[in-house]
Short mmCIF file of C-alpha atoms in Angstrom, two decimals:
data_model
loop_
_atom_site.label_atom_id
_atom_site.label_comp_id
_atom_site.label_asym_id
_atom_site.label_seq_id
_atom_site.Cartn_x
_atom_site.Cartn_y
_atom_site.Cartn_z
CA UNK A 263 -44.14 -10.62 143.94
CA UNK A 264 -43.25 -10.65 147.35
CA UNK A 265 -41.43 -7.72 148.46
CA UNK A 266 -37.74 -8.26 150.61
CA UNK A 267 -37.38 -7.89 153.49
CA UNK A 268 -35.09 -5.10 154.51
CA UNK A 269 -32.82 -6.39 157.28
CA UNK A 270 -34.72 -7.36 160.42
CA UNK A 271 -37.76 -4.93 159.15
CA UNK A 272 -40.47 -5.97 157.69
CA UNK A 273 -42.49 -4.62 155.05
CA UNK A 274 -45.94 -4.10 155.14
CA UNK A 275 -48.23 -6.57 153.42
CA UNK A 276 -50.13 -3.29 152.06
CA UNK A 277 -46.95 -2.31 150.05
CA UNK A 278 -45.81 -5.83 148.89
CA UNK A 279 -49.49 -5.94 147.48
CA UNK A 280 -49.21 -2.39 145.84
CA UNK A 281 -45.52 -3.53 144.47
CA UNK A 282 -46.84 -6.70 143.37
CA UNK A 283 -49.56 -5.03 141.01
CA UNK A 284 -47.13 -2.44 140.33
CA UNK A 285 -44.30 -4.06 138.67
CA UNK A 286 -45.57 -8.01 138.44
CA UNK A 287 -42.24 -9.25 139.41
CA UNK A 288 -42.41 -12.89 140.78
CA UNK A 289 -39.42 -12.96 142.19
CA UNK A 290 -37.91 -11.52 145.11
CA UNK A 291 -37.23 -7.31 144.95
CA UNK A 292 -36.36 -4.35 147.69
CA UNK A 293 -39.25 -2.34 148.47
CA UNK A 294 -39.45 0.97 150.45
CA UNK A 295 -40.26 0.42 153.78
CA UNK A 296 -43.74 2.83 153.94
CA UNK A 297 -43.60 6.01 155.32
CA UNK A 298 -42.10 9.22 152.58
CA UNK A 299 -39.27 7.93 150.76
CA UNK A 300 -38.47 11.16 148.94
CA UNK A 301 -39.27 13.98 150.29
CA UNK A 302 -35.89 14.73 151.71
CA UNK A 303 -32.82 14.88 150.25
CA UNK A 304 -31.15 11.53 149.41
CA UNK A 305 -33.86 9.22 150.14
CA UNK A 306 -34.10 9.82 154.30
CA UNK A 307 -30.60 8.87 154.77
CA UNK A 308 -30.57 10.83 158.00
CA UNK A 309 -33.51 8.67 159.63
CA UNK A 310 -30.97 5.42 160.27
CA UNK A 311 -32.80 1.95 161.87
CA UNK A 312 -30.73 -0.40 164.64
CA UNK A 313 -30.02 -2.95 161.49
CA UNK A 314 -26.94 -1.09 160.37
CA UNK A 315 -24.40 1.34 161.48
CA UNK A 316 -24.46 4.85 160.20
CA UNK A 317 -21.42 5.00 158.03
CA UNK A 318 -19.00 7.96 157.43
CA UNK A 319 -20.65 9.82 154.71
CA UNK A 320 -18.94 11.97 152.01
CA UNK A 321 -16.46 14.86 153.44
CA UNK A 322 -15.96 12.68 156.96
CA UNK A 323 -12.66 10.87 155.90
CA UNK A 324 -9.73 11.12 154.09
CA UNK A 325 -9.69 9.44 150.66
CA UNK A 326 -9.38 5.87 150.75
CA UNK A 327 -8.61 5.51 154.56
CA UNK A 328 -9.30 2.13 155.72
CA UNK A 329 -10.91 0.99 152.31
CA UNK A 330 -11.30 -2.92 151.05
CA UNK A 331 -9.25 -3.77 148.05
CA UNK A 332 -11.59 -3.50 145.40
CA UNK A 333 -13.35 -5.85 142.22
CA UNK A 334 -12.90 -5.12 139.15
CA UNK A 335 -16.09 -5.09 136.94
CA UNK A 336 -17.24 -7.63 134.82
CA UNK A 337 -15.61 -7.93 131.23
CA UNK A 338 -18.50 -6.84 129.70
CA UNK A 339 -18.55 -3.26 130.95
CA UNK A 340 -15.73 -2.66 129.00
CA UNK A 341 -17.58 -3.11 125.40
CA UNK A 342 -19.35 0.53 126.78
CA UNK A 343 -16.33 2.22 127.39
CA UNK A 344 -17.30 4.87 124.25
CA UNK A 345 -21.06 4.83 124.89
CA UNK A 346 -21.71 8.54 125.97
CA UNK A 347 -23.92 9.10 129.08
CA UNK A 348 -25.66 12.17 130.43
CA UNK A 349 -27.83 13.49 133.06
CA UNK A 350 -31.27 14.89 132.76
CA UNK A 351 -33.26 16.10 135.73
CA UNK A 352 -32.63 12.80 137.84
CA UNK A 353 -32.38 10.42 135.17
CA UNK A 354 -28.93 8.65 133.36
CA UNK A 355 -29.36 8.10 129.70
CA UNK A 356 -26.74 5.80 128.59
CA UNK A 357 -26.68 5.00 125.38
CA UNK A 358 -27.32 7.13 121.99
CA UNK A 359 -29.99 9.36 122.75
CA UNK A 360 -31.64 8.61 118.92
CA UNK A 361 -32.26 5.14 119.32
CA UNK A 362 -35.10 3.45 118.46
CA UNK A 363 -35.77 1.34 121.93
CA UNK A 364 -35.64 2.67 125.56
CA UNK A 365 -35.14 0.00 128.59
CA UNK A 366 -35.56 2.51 131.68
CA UNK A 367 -34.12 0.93 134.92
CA UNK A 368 -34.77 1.63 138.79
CA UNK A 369 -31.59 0.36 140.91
CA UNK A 370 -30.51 1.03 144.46
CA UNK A 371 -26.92 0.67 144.76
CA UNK A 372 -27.32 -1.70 147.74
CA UNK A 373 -30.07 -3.82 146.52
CA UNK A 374 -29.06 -7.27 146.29
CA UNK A 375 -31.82 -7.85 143.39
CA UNK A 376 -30.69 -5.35 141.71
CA UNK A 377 -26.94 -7.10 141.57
CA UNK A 378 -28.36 -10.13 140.27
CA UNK A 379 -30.36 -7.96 137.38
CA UNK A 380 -27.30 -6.41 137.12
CA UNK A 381 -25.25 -9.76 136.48
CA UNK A 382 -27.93 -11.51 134.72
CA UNK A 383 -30.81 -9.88 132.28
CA UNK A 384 -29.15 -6.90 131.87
CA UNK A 385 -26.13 -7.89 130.20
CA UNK A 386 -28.11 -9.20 127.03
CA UNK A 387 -28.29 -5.45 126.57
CA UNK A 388 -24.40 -4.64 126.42
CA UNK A 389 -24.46 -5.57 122.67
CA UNK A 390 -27.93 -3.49 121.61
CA UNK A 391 -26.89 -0.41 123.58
CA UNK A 392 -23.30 -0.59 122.11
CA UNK A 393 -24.88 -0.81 118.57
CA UNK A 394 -27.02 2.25 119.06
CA UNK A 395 -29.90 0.36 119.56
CA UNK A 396 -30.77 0.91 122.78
CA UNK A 397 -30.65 3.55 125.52
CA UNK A 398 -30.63 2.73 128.93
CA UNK A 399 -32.30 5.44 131.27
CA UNK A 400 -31.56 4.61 135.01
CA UNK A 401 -33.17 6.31 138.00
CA UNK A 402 -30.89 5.53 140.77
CA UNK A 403 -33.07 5.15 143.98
CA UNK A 404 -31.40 5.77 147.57
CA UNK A 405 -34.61 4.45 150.18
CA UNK A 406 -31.97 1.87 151.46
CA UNK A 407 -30.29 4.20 153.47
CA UNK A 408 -33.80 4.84 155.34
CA UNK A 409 -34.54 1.16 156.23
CA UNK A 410 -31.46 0.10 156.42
CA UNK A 411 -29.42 2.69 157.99
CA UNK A 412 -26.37 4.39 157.29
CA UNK A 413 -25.35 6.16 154.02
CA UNK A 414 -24.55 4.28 151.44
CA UNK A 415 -26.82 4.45 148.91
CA UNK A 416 -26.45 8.20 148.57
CA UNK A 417 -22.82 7.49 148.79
CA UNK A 418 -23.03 5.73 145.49
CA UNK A 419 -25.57 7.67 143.92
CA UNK A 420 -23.25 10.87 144.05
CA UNK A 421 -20.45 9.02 142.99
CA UNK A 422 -21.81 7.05 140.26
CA UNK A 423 -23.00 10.32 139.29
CA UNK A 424 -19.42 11.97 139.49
CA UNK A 425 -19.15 9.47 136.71
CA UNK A 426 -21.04 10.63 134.32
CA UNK A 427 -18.35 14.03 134.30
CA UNK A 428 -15.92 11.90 134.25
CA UNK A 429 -17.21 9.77 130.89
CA UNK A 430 -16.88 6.57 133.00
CA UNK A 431 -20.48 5.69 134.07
CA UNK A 432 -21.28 2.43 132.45
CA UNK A 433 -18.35 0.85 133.48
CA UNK A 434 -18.41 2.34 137.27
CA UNK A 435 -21.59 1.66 137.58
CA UNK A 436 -20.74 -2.34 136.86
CA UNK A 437 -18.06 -1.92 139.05
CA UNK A 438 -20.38 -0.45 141.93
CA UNK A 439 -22.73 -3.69 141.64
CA UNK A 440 -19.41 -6.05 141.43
CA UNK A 441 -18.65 -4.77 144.79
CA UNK A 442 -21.80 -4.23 146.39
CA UNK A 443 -21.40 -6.06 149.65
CA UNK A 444 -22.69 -9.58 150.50
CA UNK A 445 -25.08 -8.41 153.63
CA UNK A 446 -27.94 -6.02 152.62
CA UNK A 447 -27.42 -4.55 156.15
CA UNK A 448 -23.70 -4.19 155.25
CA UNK A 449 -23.34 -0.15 154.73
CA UNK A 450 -19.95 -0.61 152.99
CA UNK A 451 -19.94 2.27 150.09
CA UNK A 452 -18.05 4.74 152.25
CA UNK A 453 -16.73 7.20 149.82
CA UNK A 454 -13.43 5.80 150.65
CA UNK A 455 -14.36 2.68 149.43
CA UNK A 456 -16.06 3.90 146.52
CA UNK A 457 -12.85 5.67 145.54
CA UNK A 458 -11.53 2.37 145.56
CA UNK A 459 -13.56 0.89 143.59
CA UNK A 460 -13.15 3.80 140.93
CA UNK A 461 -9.02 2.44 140.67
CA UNK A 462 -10.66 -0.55 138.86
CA UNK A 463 -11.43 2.11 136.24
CA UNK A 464 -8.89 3.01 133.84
CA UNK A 465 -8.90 6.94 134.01
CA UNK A 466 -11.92 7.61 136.26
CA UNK A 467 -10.14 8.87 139.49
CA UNK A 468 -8.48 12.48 139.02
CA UNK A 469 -9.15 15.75 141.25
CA UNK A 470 -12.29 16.45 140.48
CA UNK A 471 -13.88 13.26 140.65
CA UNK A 472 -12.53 12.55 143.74
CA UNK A 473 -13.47 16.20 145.11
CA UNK A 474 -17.13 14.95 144.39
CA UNK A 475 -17.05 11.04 146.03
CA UNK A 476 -15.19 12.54 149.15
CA UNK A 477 -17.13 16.13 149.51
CA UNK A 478 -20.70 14.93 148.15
CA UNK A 479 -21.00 17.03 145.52
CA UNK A 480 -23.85 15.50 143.68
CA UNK A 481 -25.95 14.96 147.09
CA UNK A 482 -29.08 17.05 145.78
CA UNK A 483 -28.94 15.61 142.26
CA UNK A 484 -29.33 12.24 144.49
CA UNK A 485 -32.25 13.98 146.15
CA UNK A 486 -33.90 14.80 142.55
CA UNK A 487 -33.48 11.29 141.45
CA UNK A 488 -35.23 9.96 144.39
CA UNK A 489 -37.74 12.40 143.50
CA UNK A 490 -37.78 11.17 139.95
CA UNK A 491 -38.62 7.33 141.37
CA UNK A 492 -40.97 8.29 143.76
CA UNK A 493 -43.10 10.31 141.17
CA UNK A 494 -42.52 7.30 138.38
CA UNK A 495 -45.39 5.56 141.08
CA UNK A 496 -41.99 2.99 141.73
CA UNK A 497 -42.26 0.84 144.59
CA UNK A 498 -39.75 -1.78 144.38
CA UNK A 499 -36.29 -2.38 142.53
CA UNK A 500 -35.17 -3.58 140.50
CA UNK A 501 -37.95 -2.25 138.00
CA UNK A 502 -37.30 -2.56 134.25
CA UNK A 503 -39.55 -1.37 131.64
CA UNK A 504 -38.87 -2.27 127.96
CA UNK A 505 -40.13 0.70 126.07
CA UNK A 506 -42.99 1.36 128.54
CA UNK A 507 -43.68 -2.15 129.14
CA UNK A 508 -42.99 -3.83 132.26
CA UNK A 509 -39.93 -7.20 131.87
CA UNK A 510 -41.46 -10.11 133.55
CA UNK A 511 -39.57 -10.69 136.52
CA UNK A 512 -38.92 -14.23 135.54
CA UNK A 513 -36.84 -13.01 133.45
CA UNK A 514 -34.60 -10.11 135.19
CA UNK A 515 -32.05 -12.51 136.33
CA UNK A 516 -31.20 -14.23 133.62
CA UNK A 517 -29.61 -13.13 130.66
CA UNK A 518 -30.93 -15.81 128.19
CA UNK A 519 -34.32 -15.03 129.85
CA UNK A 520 -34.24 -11.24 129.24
CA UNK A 521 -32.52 -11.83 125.70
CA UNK A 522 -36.17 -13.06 124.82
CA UNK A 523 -38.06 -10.35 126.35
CA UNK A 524 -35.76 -7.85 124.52
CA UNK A 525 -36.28 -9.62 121.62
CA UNK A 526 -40.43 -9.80 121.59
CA UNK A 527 -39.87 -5.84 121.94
CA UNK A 528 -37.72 -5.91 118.45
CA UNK A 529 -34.90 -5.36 120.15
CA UNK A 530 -31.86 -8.13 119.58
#
């Protein structure tokens, strides 16, 4: 696996070696760019590079000033609409907490690889997790912000998990992806535009998640999540494992691919 480049930085070799044995993903993934990628809160979104601007983070503008329209998510997302989610330590469990199969996922919101796992091999598990079959556990990762600059992937980790509250999580978090922006370096979830994102969700937005996109109200569960990936020995996302197992990363991008790794595990 060789490890992407984030921005104009480039990552070590030492870490695209360690990623490489890590996850054995032969395609392209976003790696941490060294140095401690959480040990403070959010993911060292404070310590911005020239690649990006800093964007307004949550509490710095008014609700949906300035915002792009918004996508709504794919189709799909919709056959989760009753899946319950919750929250434990810094981990999302979607799906019924009893089944038999566990795909555990590591995402940052502004990961392009992660979009394209997102679009592709993960939706061969819409149908499993809405049967019971499967639960989803994601660790949403925020080291973007540190090579990257600017906010935003604390931005969406709070608001995505604002979601959860709200009972809206699998689809928002489809939506998030749908509208993550086509330049890496792009540091376009603002909570403003997040907000506006959440209006492609039928019943998400109300006062209180709003209160929690605009004020960052979730910022140190986003801390504990980073935590959670950093301590899970994660180097590079997306990572998928299939109850423990690592997915071949031939297959993360394509649903017809992943359908068969799923399937080898029991799961179809």
């Amino acid at each position: 696996m060789a490890v992407h480049k984030a921005g104009r930085r480039t990552v070590r070799v030492a870490t695209a070696v360690a990623a490489a044995a890590l996850i054995g993903v032969t395609a392209s993934a976003c790696g941490p760019d060294g140095g401690d990628n959480g040990g403070d809160n959010g993911g060292g979104a404070d310590k911005t590079s020239s690649a990006a601007p800093k964007s307004k983070g949550p509490g710095s503008e008014a609700p949906d000033a300035g915002a792009p329209e918004a996508k709504a998510p794919p189709a799909s997302s919709a056959r989760l609409a009753d899946v319950a989610a919750s929250v434990k330590g810094g981990v999302i469990t979607v799906g019924d907490p009893k089944a038999g199969h566990t795909v555990k996922v590591y995402e940052d919101s502004r990961c392009p690889f992660c979009k394209k796992f997102e679009e592709g091999g993960a939706q061969a598990l819409v149908e499993p997790v809405a049967d019971g079959k499967v639960k989803i556990e994601y660790t949403i990762a925020s080291f973007l912000d540190k090579n990257l600059g600017g906010s935003g992937s604390v931005n969406a980790a709070n608001a995505l998990r604002a979601a959860v509250e709200a009972g809206k999580f699998p689809q928002y978090h489809a939506a998030v992806f749908a509208n993550q922006p086509e330049e890496e370096s792009d540091d376009a979830y603002t909570p403003a535009f997040l907000l506006k994102i959440a209006d492609k969700v039928d019943g998400l937005r109300g006062a209180a998640f709003d209160k929690a996109v605009t004020n960052g109200t979730h910022k140190k569960w986003v801390g504990e999540a980073m935590t959670a990936f950093t301590d899970d020995g994660i180097e590079g996302t997306p990572t998928v494992l299939i109850d423990g197992e690592k997915a071949s990363g031939d297959s993360l991008y394509d649903q017809a691919a992943f359908a068969k790794e799923l399937k080898a595990a029991g799961i179809s």
